[in-house]
């Protein structure tokens, strides 16, 4: 009997997470967020990505890793003070803003804007 | 040098020897309380090996050395798998392993699914995850029970500026026991674990444009108990250093309250670990 009570206590502790999970579906966890950015290739040169949630020096290695995997990304430099990643794009194969958003989401963070243009804006 | 100190030195040396080749080529993944399940997960296709050395001093001068080997792998954006295998060396009272015998602990396999991610600004974030898995009957004689024990749990991490909070809970359905109980749950009773952690960034107070190492003070309350009245409450202060190319953690575990059903009680514990990313 006590064992069942313990199990019920754990379930009671876990179940309140479900509403939170619902909240998450409208934010960065959802791939739809990335699709709010343009699928057009960005221009060559420097682009500044505003990224949310970069809370520690090593966690942001994930951002470097994922962005540098994109074709055309020559470098990615993280600035934790301002919460930005400066990306240098070069060559013929250039990523889109949506690619950037997807890579940032894969890294576990949220892309809020590119060159000052937020998700949903037409650059 | 006492025998206990010599054992610790040997163990730390072994730990360093195992990790040095990895540290030379890898970078670390951190910002988690050292002994608490975390809601952070590797990116898809990314592998995070982790090793943590632990020295536990039990009553009567008994010593257990452990090397916890853990690997996490990102399956999808919010889904990861993990495996953890403890390696033990026992200097315990007979008939438990008493002469430095090596052995395996229970191999744990599981998955973690992130159900919550709220990135609030450049640094602040809240993450939540559910996890499930099972401990397999891989423990060798004297190093725990040999049973198939499923578990479920949840973890939450929140970072607000220099302050980080971790919380995790886990329920293990214990299906077997052992004649030589060493760990909580070895008497065959289901185990509940609940952990709270606080991580304070000592330095830098504010991040700069240049990547730099961050130093964190960590404080955890690690609790486990069973329906049979077995319990263990540990206070675990520690230090986490997170540099661009490595992250290390170290600390002590102090028993606040415990009651063991025929198992030795913890006098003091030490841990030191490193987390890597590939």
Coordinates of C-alpha atoms in Angstrom, one line a residue:
Chain A
X1 CA 0.0 0.0 0.0
X2 CA 2.7 2.4 1.0
X3 CA 4.5 1.6 -2.3
X4 CA 1.5 2.7 -4.2
X5 CA 1.3 5.9 -2.2
X6 CA 4.9 6.7 -3.0
X7 CA 4.1 6.1 -6.7
X8 CA 1.1 8.4 -6.5
X9 CA 3.3 11.0 -4.9
X10 CA 5.7 10.9 -7.7
X11 CA 2.9 11.1 -10.3
X12 CA 1.5 14.1 -8.4
X13 CA 4.9 15.8 -8.6
X14 CA 5.3 15.1 -12.4
X15 CA 1.8 15.9 -13.6
X16 CA 2.0 19.6 -13.0
X17 CA 4.7 19.7 -15.7
X18 CA 2.1 18.9 -18.3
X19 CA 0.6 22.4 -18.5
X20 CA 4.1 23.7 -18.8
X21 CA 4.7 21.3 -21.7
X22 CA 1.7 22.9 -23.4
X23 CA 3.3 26.3 -23.0
X24 CA 6.4 25.1 -24.6
X25 CA 4.7 24.1 -27.8
X26 CA 4.2 27.7 -28.6
X27 CA 7.8 28.7 -28.1
X28 CA 11.2 27.6 -29.2
X29 CA 10.7 23.9 -28.6
X30 CA 8.3 23.9 -31.6
X31 CA 10.0 23.6 -35.0
X32 CA 7.2 26.0 -36.2
X33 CA 9.2 28.8 -34.6
X34 CA 12.0 28.3 -37.1
X35 CA 9.6 28.4 -40.0
X36 CA 8.6 31.9 -39.0
X37 CA 11.9 33.0 -40.5
X38 CA 12.5 33.5 -44.3
X39 CA 13.6 30.5 -46.3
X40 CA 15.4 32.8 -48.8
X41 CA 19.3 32.5 -48.7
X42 CA 20.9 35.3 -46.8
X43 CA 23.4 37.6 -48.4
X44 CA 27.1 37.0 -48.2
X45 CA 28.9 38.8 -45.4
X46 CA 28.3 39.4 -41.7
X47 CA 25.0 38.7 -39.9
X48 CA 24.1 39.2 -36.3
X49 CA 21.9 36.7 -34.7
X50 CA 20.2 37.6 -31.4
X51 CA 19.9 34.4 -29.4
X52 CA 18.0 33.8 -26.1
X53 CA 19.0 31.4 -23.3
X54 CA 22.8 31.3 -23.8
X55 CA 23.4 31.0 -20.1
X56 CA 26.9 29.5 -19.8
X57 CA 30.2 29.5 -21.7
X58 CA 30.2 25.9 -22.6
X59 CA 26.6 25.5 -23.4
X60 CA 27.2 28.0 -26.2
X61 CA 29.6 25.6 -27.8
X62 CA 26.5 23.9 -29.1
X63 CA 25.7 27.1 -31.0
X64 CA 29.1 27.2 -32.7
X65 CA 28.8 23.6 -33.5
X66 CA 25.4 23.7 -35.1
X67 CA 25.9 27.0 -37.0
X68 CA 29.3 25.9 -38.4
X69 CA 27.6 22.8 -39.8
X70 CA 25.5 25.0 -42.1
X71 CA 26.9 25.2 -45.7
X72 CA 28.3 28.7 -46.3
X73 CA 29.0 29.6 -42.7
X74 CA 32.7 30.5 -42.4
X75 CA 32.7 31.4 -38.8
X76 CA 30.4 32.0 -35.8
X77 CA 31.4 34.2 -32.9
X78 CA 29.4 34.3 -29.7
X79 CA 29.1 37.4 -27.6
X80 CA 27.5 36.4 -24.3
X81 CA 27.4 40.0 -23.1
X82 CA 24.9 41.0 -25.7
X83 CA 23.4 37.6 -26.4
X84 CA 24.4 37.6 -30.0
X85 CA 26.2 35.4 -32.5
X86 CA 28.0 37.0 -35.4
X87 CA 28.1 34.7 -38.4
X88 CA 30.2 35.2 -41.5
X89 CA 28.6 33.8 -44.6
X90 CA 30.7 33.2 -47.7
X91 CA 30.6 31.2 -50.9
X92 CA 27.8 30.2 -53.2
X93 CA 25.9 27.9 -50.8
X94 CA 24.3 30.2 -48.4
X95 CA 22.0 29.4 -45.5
X96 CA 18.6 31.0 -45.0
X97 CA 17.3 32.7 -41.9
X98 CA 15.2 29.6 -41.3
X99 CA 18.4 27.5 -41.4
X100 CA 19.9 29.7 -38.8
X101 CA 16.8 29.5 -36.6
X102 CA 16.7 25.7 -37.0
X103 CA 20.4 25.3 -36.1
X104 CA 20.0 27.6 -33.0
X105 CA 17.0 25.5 -31.9
X106 CA 19.0 22.3 -32.4
X107 CA 21.7 23.8 -30.2
X108 CA 19.0 24.2 -27.5
X109 CA 18.4 27.9 -27.7
X110 CA 16.0 30.4 -29.3
X111 CA 16.7 32.7 -32.2
X112 CA 14.8 36.0 -31.7
X113 CA 16.1 38.1 -34.6
X114 CA 18.5 38.3 -37.4
X115 CA 20.2 41.7 -38.1
X116 CA 17.4 43.2 -36.0
X117 CA 14.6 41.6 -37.9
X118 CA 12.5 39.3 -35.6
X119 CA 10.7 36.1 -36.5
X120 CA 7.9 36.8 -38.9
X121 CA 9.4 40.0 -40.3
X122 CA 10.1 40.3 -44.0
X123 CA 13.7 41.4 -44.3
Chain B
X1 CA 50.2 8.7 4.3
X2 CA 47.2 6.6 5.6
X3 CA 45.8 3.7 3.7
X4 CA 42.6 5.7 3.1
X5 CA 44.5 8.7 1.7
X6 CA 46.6 6.4 -0.5
X7 CA 43.5 4.8 -1.9
X8 CA 42.0 8.2 -2.7
X9 CA 45.3 9.3 -4.4
X10 CA 45.4 6.1 -6.5
X11 CA 41.8 6.6 -7.5
X12 CA 42.2 10.2 -8.5
X13 CA 45.3 9.3 -10.5
X14 CA 43.3 6.6 -12.3
X15 CA 40.5 9.1 -12.9
X16 CA 43.0 11.6 -14.4
X17 CA 44.6 9.0 -16.6
X18 CA 41.3 8.0 -18.0
X19 CA 40.2 11.5 -18.7
X20 CA 43.4 13.2 -19.9
X21 CA 43.2 11.9 -23.5
X22 CA 39.6 13.0 -23.8
X23 CA 40.2 16.5 -22.3
X24 CA 43.0 17.1 -24.7
X25 CA 40.7 17.1 -27.7
X26 CA 37.3 17.9 -26.4
X27 CA 35.3 20.7 -24.9
X28 CA 32.9 20.4 -22.1
X29 CA 29.2 20.8 -21.4
X30 CA 28.1 22.0 -18.1
X31 CA 26.0 24.4 -16.1
X32 CA 24.3 21.6 -14.2
X33 CA 24.4 20.6 -10.6
X34 CA 27.0 17.8 -10.4
X35 CA 24.8 15.2 -8.8
X36 CA 21.3 16.1 -10.1
X37 CA 19.5 15.0 -13.2
X38 CA 19.4 17.9 -15.6
X39 CA 16.8 19.1 -18.2
X40 CA 19.6 20.0 -20.6
X41 CA 20.3 17.7 -23.4
X42 CA 22.8 17.3 -26.3
X43 CA 21.9 18.5 -29.7
X44 CA 20.9 15.9 -32.3
X45 CA 23.8 13.8 -33.3
X46 CA 26.0 15.1 -30.4
X47 CA 27.6 12.7 -27.9
X48 CA 28.4 13.9 -24.4
X49 CA 30.6 11.5 -22.4
X50 CA 30.9 12.2 -18.7
X51 CA 33.0 10.7 -16.0
X52 CA 32.7 11.3 -12.3
X53 CA 35.0 9.9 -9.6
X54 CA 33.5 9.4 -6.2
X55 CA 35.0 8.3 -2.9
X56 CA 32.6 7.3 -0.2
X57 CA 33.8 6.8 3.4
X58 CA 31.5 4.6 5.4
X59 CA 31.3 4.0 9.1
X60 CA 34.2 1.9 10.5
X61 CA 36.7 3.2 8.0
X62 CA 35.2 1.4 5.1
X63 CA 35.8 3.0 1.7
X64 CA 34.1 2.6 -1.7
X65 CA 35.8 4.1 -4.8
X66 CA 33.6 4.6 -7.8
X67 CA 34.0 5.8 -11.4
X68 CA 30.7 6.7 -12.9
X69 CA 30.8 6.6 -16.7
X70 CA 27.9 8.3 -18.5
X71 CA 27.1 9.1 -22.0
X72 CA 24.3 11.1 -23.5
X73 CA 23.4 11.2 -27.1
X74 CA 21.0 13.6 -28.9
X75 CA 18.4 11.7 -30.9
X76 CA 16.3 14.6 -31.9
X77 CA 15.9 18.2 -30.9
X78 CA 14.1 17.4 -27.6
X79 CA 14.9 13.7 -27.2
X80 CA 18.1 12.2 -25.9
X81 CA 19.3 8.8 -24.7
X82 CA 21.7 8.1 -21.9
X83 CA 23.6 5.2 -20.4
X84 CA 25.5 5.1 -17.1
X85 CA 27.7 2.5 -15.7
X86 CA 29.5 2.7 -12.3
X87 CA 32.8 0.9 -11.8
X88 CA 33.6 0.1 -8.2
X89 CA 36.6 -0.8 -6.0
X90 CA 35.7 -1.9 -2.5
X91 CA 37.6 -1.7 0.7
X92 CA 34.6 -2.7 2.8
X93 CA 34.1 -5.1 5.7
X94 CA 33.9 -8.7 4.7
X95 CA 31.9 -10.4 3.3
X96 CA 31.5 -7.3 1.1
X97 CA 34.4 -6.6 -1.3
X98 CA 37.1 -5.9 1.3
X99 CA 40.5 -6.2 -0.4
X100 CA 40.2 -3.7 -3.3
X101 CA 38.2 -6.0 -5.5
X102 CA 36.9 -4.3 -8.7
X103 CA 33.3 -4.7 -9.8
X104 CA 30.5 -3.3 -11.9
X105 CA 27.4 -1.5 -10.7
X106 CA 24.0 -1.5 -12.3
X107 CA 24.0 -0.3 -15.9
X108 CA 21.3 2.3 -16.4
X109 CA 19.7 3.0 -19.8
X110 CA 17.2 5.6 -20.4
X111 CA 15.7 8.4 -22.5
X112 CA 15.0 12.0 -21.7
X113 CA 12.4 14.1 -23.4
X114 CA 12.4 17.9 -23.0
X115 CA 8.9 19.1 -22.4
X116 CA 9.6 22.7 -21.5
X117 CA 11.9 25.4 -22.9
X118 CA 11.4 29.0 -22.1
X119 CA 14.3 31.2 -23.1
X120 CA 13.4 34.5 -21.5
X121 CA 16.3 36.7 -22.6
X122 CA 20.0 36.5 -23.5
X123 CA 20.8 34.4 -20.5
X124 CA 17.7 33.5 -18.5
X125 CA 16.1 30.2 -19.3
X126 CA 13.8 27.6 -17.8
X127 CA 14.0 24.0 -19.0
X128 CA 12.0 20.9 -18.0
X129 CA 12.3 17.2 -19.0
X130 CA 10.8 13.9 -18.3
X131 CA 13.0 10.8 -18.1
X132 CA 12.4 7.0 -18.0
X133 CA 14.6 4.0 -18.2
X134 CA 15.8 1.0 -16.3
X135 CA 18.7 -0.3 -14.2
X136 CA 19.9 -3.6 -15.6
X137 CA 21.1 -6.6 -13.5
X138 CA 24.8 -6.0 -14.2
X139 CA 26.0 -5.5 -10.7
X140 CA 28.7 -7.9 -9.6
X141 CA 28.7 -9.5 -6.2
X142 CA 28.8 -7.1 -3.3
X143 CA 28.2 -4.0 -5.4
X144 CA 24.4 -3.8 -5.3
X145 CA 21.4 -5.8 -6.2
X146 CA 21.1 -7.7 -9.5
X147 CA 17.6 -6.8 -10.6
X148 CA 15.8 -5.1 -13.5
X149 CA 14.5 -1.9 -12.0
X150 CA 12.5 0.5 -14.2
X151 CA 12.5 4.2 -13.2
X152 CA 10.6 7.4 -14.1
X153 CA 11.5 10.9 -13.2
X154 CA 11.5 14.6 -14.1
X155 CA 14.0 17.4 -14.0
X156 CA 13.8 21.2 -14.1
X157 CA 16.6 23.8 -14.6
X158 CA 16.2 27.5 -14.3
X159 CA 18.8 30.2 -14.8
X160 CA 18.2 33.8 -13.8
X161 CA 21.4 35.9 -14.3
X162 CA 24.0 34.5 -11.9
X163 CA 21.6 32.2 -10.1
X164 CA 20.7 28.7 -11.2
X165 CA 18.2 26.3 -9.7
X166 CA 17.9 22.6 -10.4
X167 CA 15.3 20.2 -9.1
X168 CA 14.7 16.5 -10.0
X169 CA 12.6 13.6 -8.8
X170 CA 12.9 10.0 -9.6
X171 CA 10.9 6.8 -8.7
X172 CA 12.6 3.5 -9.1
X173 CA 10.5 0.3 -9.1
X174 CA 12.9 -2.1 -7.4
X175 CA 12.3 -5.8 -8.3
X176 CA 15.1 -7.5 -6.4
X177 CA 17.3 -7.4 -3.4
X178 CA 20.7 -8.6 -2.2
X179 CA 22.0 -10.3 0.9
X180 CA 24.8 -7.7 1.1
X181 CA 22.9 -4.4 0.9
X182 CA 25.3 -1.5 0.1
X183 CA 23.0 1.1 -1.5
X184 CA 19.6 2.4 -0.7
X185 CA 17.0 0.1 -2.3
X186 CA 19.1 -3.0 -1.9
X187 CA 16.5 -4.2 0.6
X188 CA 14.1 -4.6 -2.3
X189 CA 11.9 -1.6 -1.6
X190 CA 11.1 1.0 -4.2
X191 CA 13.2 4.1 -4.1
X192 CA 12.2 7.7 -4.3
X193 CA 14.9 10.3 -5.0
X194 CA 14.4 14.0 -4.8
X195 CA 17.1 16.6 -5.3
X196 CA 17.4 20.3 -5.1
X197 CA 20.4 22.3 -6.3
X198 CA 21.5 25.9 -6.4
X199 CA 24.3 27.1 -8.7
X200 CA 25.7 30.6 -8.2
X201 CA 28.1 32.1 -10.7
X202 CA 31.0 33.5 -8.7
X203 CA 32.8 35.0 -11.7
X204 CA 32.4 36.7 -14.0
X205 CA 29.7 38.8 -12.5
X206 CA 28.8 39.9 -16.0
X207 CA 29.8 38.2 -19.2
X208 CA 31.9 40.1 -21.6
X209 CA 32.2 40.1 -25.4
X210 CA 35.1 37.7 -25.0
X211 CA 34.6 34.1 -23.9
X212 CA 36.0 33.4 -20.5
X213 CA 35.8 30.8 -17.9
X214 CA 33.0 30.9 -15.4
X215 CA 33.3 29.7 -11.8
X216 CA 30.2 28.5 -10.0
X217 CA 29.5 27.6 -6.4
X218 CA 27.2 24.6 -6.2
X219 CA 25.0 23.5 -3.3
X220 CA 22.8 20.4 -3.5
X221 CA 20.4 18.6 -1.2
X222 CA 20.3 14.9 -2.4
X223 CA 17.7 12.8 -0.8
X224 CA 16.6 9.1 -1.3
X225 CA 14.2 7.1 0.7
X226 CA 12.2 3.9 0.5
X227 CA 8.9 2.6 1.7
X228 CA 10.8 0.4 4.2
X229 CA 12.1 3.4 6.0
X230 CA 15.6 3.4 4.5
X231 CA 16.7 7.0 3.8
X232 CA 19.7 9.1 3.0
X233 CA 19.9 12.9 3.0
X234 CA 23.2 14.4 1.8
X235 CA 24.3 18.0 1.6
X236 CA 26.7 18.5 -1.3
X237 CA 28.6 21.8 -1.6
X238 CA 31.0 22.0 -4.5
X239 CA 32.7 24.1 -7.2
X240 CA 32.2 24.0 -10.9
X241 CA 34.7 25.6 -13.3
X242 CA 33.6 26.0 -16.8
X243 CA 36.2 27.2 -19.3
X244 CA 35.9 27.4 -23.1
X245 CA 37.7 24.1 -23.5
X246 CA 36.9 22.1 -20.4
X247 CA 34.7 21.9 -17.4
X248 CA 35.4 20.3 -14.1
X249 CA 33.4 19.8 -10.9
X250 CA 34.4 18.8 -7.4
X251 CA 32.8 18.8 -4.0
X252 CA 32.0 16.9 -0.9
X253 CA 28.9 15.1 0.3
X254 CA 27.9 15.4 4.0
X255 CA 25.2 13.2 5.5
X256 CA 22.5 15.1 7.2
X257 CA 20.2 12.2 7.9
X258 CA 20.3 8.5 7.1
X259 CA 19.0 5.2 8.1
X260 CA 20.2 2.0 6.5
X261 CA 18.6 -1.4 6.6
X262 CA 21.7 -3.5 7.2
X263 CA 23.9 -1.4 4.9
X264 CA 26.8 0.8 6.0
X265 CA 26.1 4.4 6.7
X266 CA 27.9 7.2 4.9
X267 CA 30.4 9.3 6.9
X268 CA 31.7 11.5 4.1
X269 CA 31.8 11.5 0.3
X270 CA 34.0 13.3 -2.3
X271 CA 33.3 13.7 -6.0
X272 CA 35.2 15.1 -8.9
X273 CA 34.2 15.0 -12.5
X274 CA 34.4 16.2 -16.0
X275 CA 31.9 16.5 -18.8
X276 CA 32.8 16.4 -22.5
X277 CA 31.1 17.0 -25.8
X278 CA 31.7 15.4 -29.2

